[in-house]
Amino acid sequence: MTDAPFIEIEDLYFFRGDHEIFRGVNMTIPRGKVTAIMGPSGTGKTTLLKLIGGQLTPESGRILIDGQDVHRLSRKALFTLRKRMGMLFQSGALFSDLDVFENVAFPLRVHTDLPDTMVRDLVLLKLQAVGLRGARHLTPAELSGGMARRVALARAVALDPELILYDEPFVGQDPISMGVLVQLIKRLNQALQLTSVVVSHDIKETLSIADYLYLIADGQVIAHGTPQTLDINQDPRVSQFIHGEPDGPVPFHYPAEAFYRDILGETPVTQKD
Amino acid sequence: MQSKFSNSAARITRLGRRGCDLMEALGRAGVFLFQSAIGVPSREGWRLWLHQMHFVGVLSLAIVLVSGLFIGMVLALQGYTILVDFGAEQALGQMVALSLLRELAPVVAALLFAGRAGSALTAEIGLMKATEQLTSMEMIGVDPLRRVVAPRLWAGFVSLPILTVGFSVVGIWGGYLVGVEWLGVFEGSYWSNMQANVAFISDIGNGMIKSAVFALVVTWIAVFQGYDLVPTSEGISRATTRTVVYSSLAVLGLDFVLTAMMFGGL
Amino acid sequence: MKRSKTMEFGVGLFMVAGILGLVFLGLRVSGLTLSAPTQSFQLEANFANIGSLKPRARVTMAGVTVGRVEAIELDTQWFDARVVLSLDSELEGQLSKDSIASILTAGLLGEQYIGLSVGGDPEMLEDGDTIRDTQSALVLEELIQQFVSNMASN
């Protein structure tokens, strides 16, 4: 049972308006491992997390979490399933009207009937794990970006979930807090036997914690494997991304007229419909 | 010729799409109202409601009362100069009370409420949406409609009628100050004329019904605009403006309809 | 915690103030009396013309308000106006059968109300009885017409 994949994504299609975001994505995310989903900006990585969390519904295809089809569940069953997931948002998304302590206590208070003293102990335990026990009385406005993300992490693990989804955890962090976050994700995963899904485009940090990688571009999975196998992958699209080359299959230039015609001021052929 | 035809066809298409968008938004707003207003509040829900009553109701009290005082005073001053020509200045109390109870208190309080509390509600919910607080709440397994929207909706619905009562009381007192204390209308006739001509059900009751309708509409528009906006800073500022514009128009339009229904048939 | 207590207190105060305001409007502004509706009895009176008498108009006796007009309807038998009066129950059995109900006007342009005056009949009016002797409203136009035609005939 334990080696069955925790999340299975089968033939997923998703459109936003007329724009295709996903065209037949297949993934299996193993239990108890850190799986990273990488790709250039704008490829819908965050959208994928929202699909896994059941906040968006795909056009076709399905997502199974622990054998349950997320988009076939009733609203109530979906909310029950979400108690087993934690999600770390890009901005932290702390509740601005509650202080740090109450933010971490929030999931406990709404989903459990634990007495206050036990809630207190649990919250302090989680805050200790992210190193912010001393900041419990601060409001979210008083926290730096890195601290906010750590508090959000403490909140995400408050209910001891089986799955954590990380949405761009390293974006906009200074090197120190980036290192702290990398450490935390690694430690939490080992200590709590979590299944983690990290969405990111920070290569170095992600490669250092991921057990398995999926690379998506143009709405499809273009490569997957362990960090070692991807590093030596010969596909130009993969190596461009992994090694951060400025030009390649993903062009440096936004599609435009031929340069010299643009410069010489010839009237461009406008499209008519 | 061809292009002219296709131009007007495009215009009609655009108009049609506009209409469809509007209908869709109305439908979304209706479903939204239903989903947030239905349901028994928990103990926690009561606490949240109380918190919003403070934010929406108590904090709007000052502006509403001060405006009420001035409007009552102006009514007395204007009314006196007209009534005194007919030797009917004893009817001042009646005039002040009826204008306030039937019309001015529900409408002006609702407009002030839209500007003070409605725009704040939109901005607050919009900010929560833009900073992903609503999404993260959903991911924790808490429905933001119940947790964030419902307490605000109910707080608005309860607060505005109370504010309207306050507006009327202060306005009538302001009319008394100007009419009796300053312009010298006999105090007994100020009150007795009022009492003889104001009916509890048809004047005060109808004013309260108006106020309750406005409360629902203004709060509904405010929270829906907040919940439905484009989560950027530009989106928030646009939605805040929309809240004030839409709710003011809705209040004035509905006021005409309600007045026609309540007093027009007499 | 302390801040939340003051906030709760504030909201409580706000709502109590709202209710008190409504009570003020009811008692002081619309002149509601709390005990009125239960203690009253009804009399009817037919008038040839009620002028501009309205439901809820005052009913007075020697200038003292003793009740109000409950309903006005057209009596299709005689084609005159039937007015239902609701009076203080203290007066039940105190008004003689030949009491007079007349429609009066407060001032020259004021509202119209009903004035009652008692007669000498030993029998008294009970709940639901009809006052026989009535005086219709003075209609200003008719009065002027009479005056003018009197002048003409003189």
CSV table of C-alpha atoms in Angstrom, one decimal, chain C:
chain,number,residue,atom,x,y,z
C,1,MET,CA,-8.8,39.8,25.0
C,2,LYS,CA,-9.5,43.1,26.8
C,3,ARG,CA,-9.9,44.9,23.6
C,4,SER,CA,-12.4,42.4,22.3
C,5,LYS,CA,-14.4,42.9,25.5
C,6,THR,CA,-14.7,46.6,25.0
C,7,MET,CA,-15.7,46.0,21.4
C,8,GLU,CA,-18.4,43.6,22.5
C,9,PHE,CA,-19.6,46.2,25.0
C,10,GLY,CA,-19.6,48.8,22.3
C,11,VAL,CA,-21.7,46.7,19.9
C,12,GLY,CA,-24.1,45.9,22.8
C,13,LEU,CA,-24.5,49.6,23.5
C,14,PHE,CA,-25.0,50.3,19.8
C,15,MET,CA,-27.9,47.8,19.6
C,16,VAL,CA,-29.5,48.9,22.8
C,17,ALA,CA,-29.3,52.5,21.6
C,18,GLY,CA,-31.0,51.4,18.3
C,19,ILE,CA,-33.9,49.8,20.2
C,20,LEU,CA,-34.2,52.8,22.5
C,21,GLY,CA,-34.2,55.1,19.5
C,22,LEU,CA,-37.1,53.0,18.0
C,23,VAL,CA,-39.0,53.3,21.3
C,24,PHE,CA,-38.4,57.0,21.3
C,25,LEU,CA,-39.8,57.3,17.8
C,26,GLY,CA,-42.8,55.2,18.7
C,27,LEU,CA,-43.7,57.0,21.9
C,28,ARG,CA,-42.5,60.5,21.4
C,29,VAL,CA,-42.8,61.0,17.7
C,30,SER,CA,-45.8,58.9,16.6
C,31,GLY,CA,-47.6,59.2,19.9
C,32,LEU,CA,-48.2,55.5,20.5
C,33,THR,CA,-49.7,54.7,23.8
C,34,LEU,CA,-49.0,51.2,25.0
C,35,SER,CA,-52.3,50.4,26.5
C,36,ALA,CA,-54.6,51.8,23.9
C,37,PRO,CA,-55.7,48.9,21.7
C,38,THR,CA,-57.3,46.6,24.2
C,39,GLN,CA,-59.5,49.0,26.1
C,40,SER,CA,-61.9,50.4,23.5
C,41,PHE,CA,-65.4,49.9,22.2
C,42,GLN,CA,-66.9,50.7,18.8
C,43,LEU,CA,-69.8,52.9,17.7
C,44,GLU,CA,-71.1,53.6,14.2
C,45,ALA,CA,-72.4,56.8,12.8
C,46,ASN,CA,-73.8,57.6,9.3
C,47,PHE,CA,-73.1,60.9,7.7
C,48,ALA,CA,-74.5,62.4,4.6
C,49,ASN,CA,-71.1,63.9,3.8
C,50,ILE,CA,-67.9,63.4,5.6
C,51,GLY,CA,-65.9,66.1,3.7
C,52,SER,CA,-62.2,65.2,4.0
C,53,LEU,CA,-62.4,63.1,7.1
C,54,LYS,CA,-59.7,60.4,7.2
C,55,PRO,CA,-59.3,57.1,9.0
C,56,ARG,CA,-57.3,57.6,12.3
C,57,ALA,CA,-58.8,61.1,12.7
C,58,ARG,CA,-59.4,62.2,16.3
C,59,VAL,CA,-62.8,61.8,18.1
C,60,THR,CA,-63.2,64.5,20.8
C,61,MET,CA,-65.7,65.3,23.4
C,62,ALA,CA,-65.6,68.9,24.9
C,63,GLY,CA,-62.3,69.2,23.1
C,64,VAL,CA,-60.8,66.2,24.8
C,65,THR,CA,-59.6,63.3,22.6
C,66,VAL,CA,-61.6,60.2,23.5
C,67,GLY,CA,-60.9,58.0,20.5
C,68,ARG,CA,-60.4,57.9,16.8
C,69,VAL,CA,-61.9,57.0,13.5
C,70,GLU,CA,-61.4,53.3,12.8
C,71,ALA,CA,-62.9,52.9,9.3
C,72,ILE,CA,-64.9,54.8,6.7
C,73,GLU,CA,-67.0,53.1,4.1
C,74,LEU,CA,-69.9,53.8,1.8
C,75,ASP,CA,-73.3,52.4,3.0
C,76,THR,CA,-74.8,51.1,-0.2
C,77,GLN,CA,-78.3,51.0,1.3
C,78,TRP,CA,-78.7,54.8,1.9
C,79,PHE,CA,-75.6,55.9,-0.1
C,80,ASP,CA,-74.2,57.8,2.7
C,81,ALA,CA,-70.9,57.3,4.6
C,82,ARG,CA,-70.7,54.9,7.5
C,83,VAL,CA,-67.9,55.8,10.0
C,84,VAL,CA,-66.8,53.4,12.6
C,85,LEU,CA,-65.5,55.1,15.8
C,86,SER,CA,-63.3,53.4,18.4
C,87,LEU,CA,-63.7,55.1,21.8
C,88,ASP,CA,-62.2,54.7,25.2
C,89,SER,CA,-63.9,51.9,27.1
C,90,GLU,CA,-64.5,54.3,30.1
C,91,LEU,CA,-67.3,55.8,28.0
C,92,GLU,CA,-69.0,52.5,27.3
C,93,GLY,CA,-72.5,52.8,28.6
C,94,GLN,CA,-72.0,56.5,29.5
C,95,LEU,CA,-73.2,58.1,26.3
C,96,SER,CA,-76.9,58.6,25.9
C,97,LYS,CA,-78.8,57.2,22.9
C,98,ASP,CA,-79.4,60.7,21.5
C,99,SER,CA,-75.8,61.8,21.5
C,100,ILE,CA,-74.7,63.9,18.5
C,101,ALA,CA,-71.7,63.2,16.3
C,102,SER,CA,-70.6,66.1,14.1
C,103,ILE,CA,-67.7,66.6,11.8
C,104,LEU,CA,-65.7,69.6,12.7
C,105,THR,CA,-62.7,71.4,11.3
C,106,ALA,CA,-59.6,72.4,13.2
C,107,GLY,CA,-59.1,76.0,12.2
C,108,LEU,CA,-59.9,77.3,8.7
C,109,LEU,CA,-57.8,74.9,6.7
C,110,GLY,CA,-57.0,72.3,9.3
C,111,GLU,CA,-57.8,68.6,9.4
C,112,GLN,CA,-61.3,67.4,10.1
C,113,TYR,CA,-62.3,65.4,13.2
C,114,ILE,CA,-65.4,64.2,15.0
C,115,GLY,CA,-66.9,66.0,18.0
C,116,LEU,CA,-69.3,64.1,20.3
C,117,SER,CA,-71.9,65.8,22.5
C,118,VAL,CA,-74.3,64.0,24.8
C,119,GLY,CA,-78.1,64.4,25.0
C,120,GLY,CA,-80.6,63.6,27.7
C,121,ASP,CA,-81.9,60.2,26.8
C,122,PRO,CA,-81.8,57.8,29.8
C,123,GLU,CA,-80.8,54.8,27.6
C,124,MET,CA,-77.2,54.5,26.8
C,125,LEU,CA,-75.1,53.5,23.8
C,126,GLU,CA,-73.4,50.1,23.9
C,127,ASP,CA,-70.6,48.5,21.9
C,128,GLY,CA,-71.7,48.3,18.2
C,129,ASP,CA,-74.6,50.7,18.5
C,130,THR,CA,-75.2,53.4,15.9
C,131,ILE,CA,-75.4,57.1,16.7
C,132,ARG,CA,-78.6,58.4,15.0
C,133,ASP,CA,-78.1,62.1,15.3
C,134,THR,CA,-75.2,63.3,13.1
C,135,GLN,CA,-74.0,66.6,11.5
C,136,SER,CA,-72.2,66.4,8.2
C,137,ALA,CA,-69.0,68.2,7.4
C,138,LEU,CA,-69.2,71.8,6.5
C,139,VAL,CA,-68.1,72.0,2.9
C,140,LEU,CA,-66.6,75.4,2.3
C,141,GLU,CA,-67.7,75.7,-1.4
C,142,GLU,CA,-71.4,75.0,-0.4
C,143,LEU,CA,-71.2,77.6,2.3
C,144,ILE,CA,-69.9,80.2,-0.1
C,145,GLN,CA,-72.6,79.2,-2.6
C,146,GLN,CA,-75.3,79.7,0.0
C,147,PHE,CA,-73.9,83.0,1.0
C,148,VAL,CA,-73.8,84.2,-2.6
C,149,SER,CA,-77.3,83.1,-3.4
C,150,ASN,CA,-78.6,84.8,-0.2
C,151,MET,CA,-77.0,88.0,-1.2
C,152,ALA,CA,-78.5,87.7,-4.7
C,153,SER,CA,-82.1,87.1,-3.4
C,154,ASN,CA,-81.7,90.0,-1.0
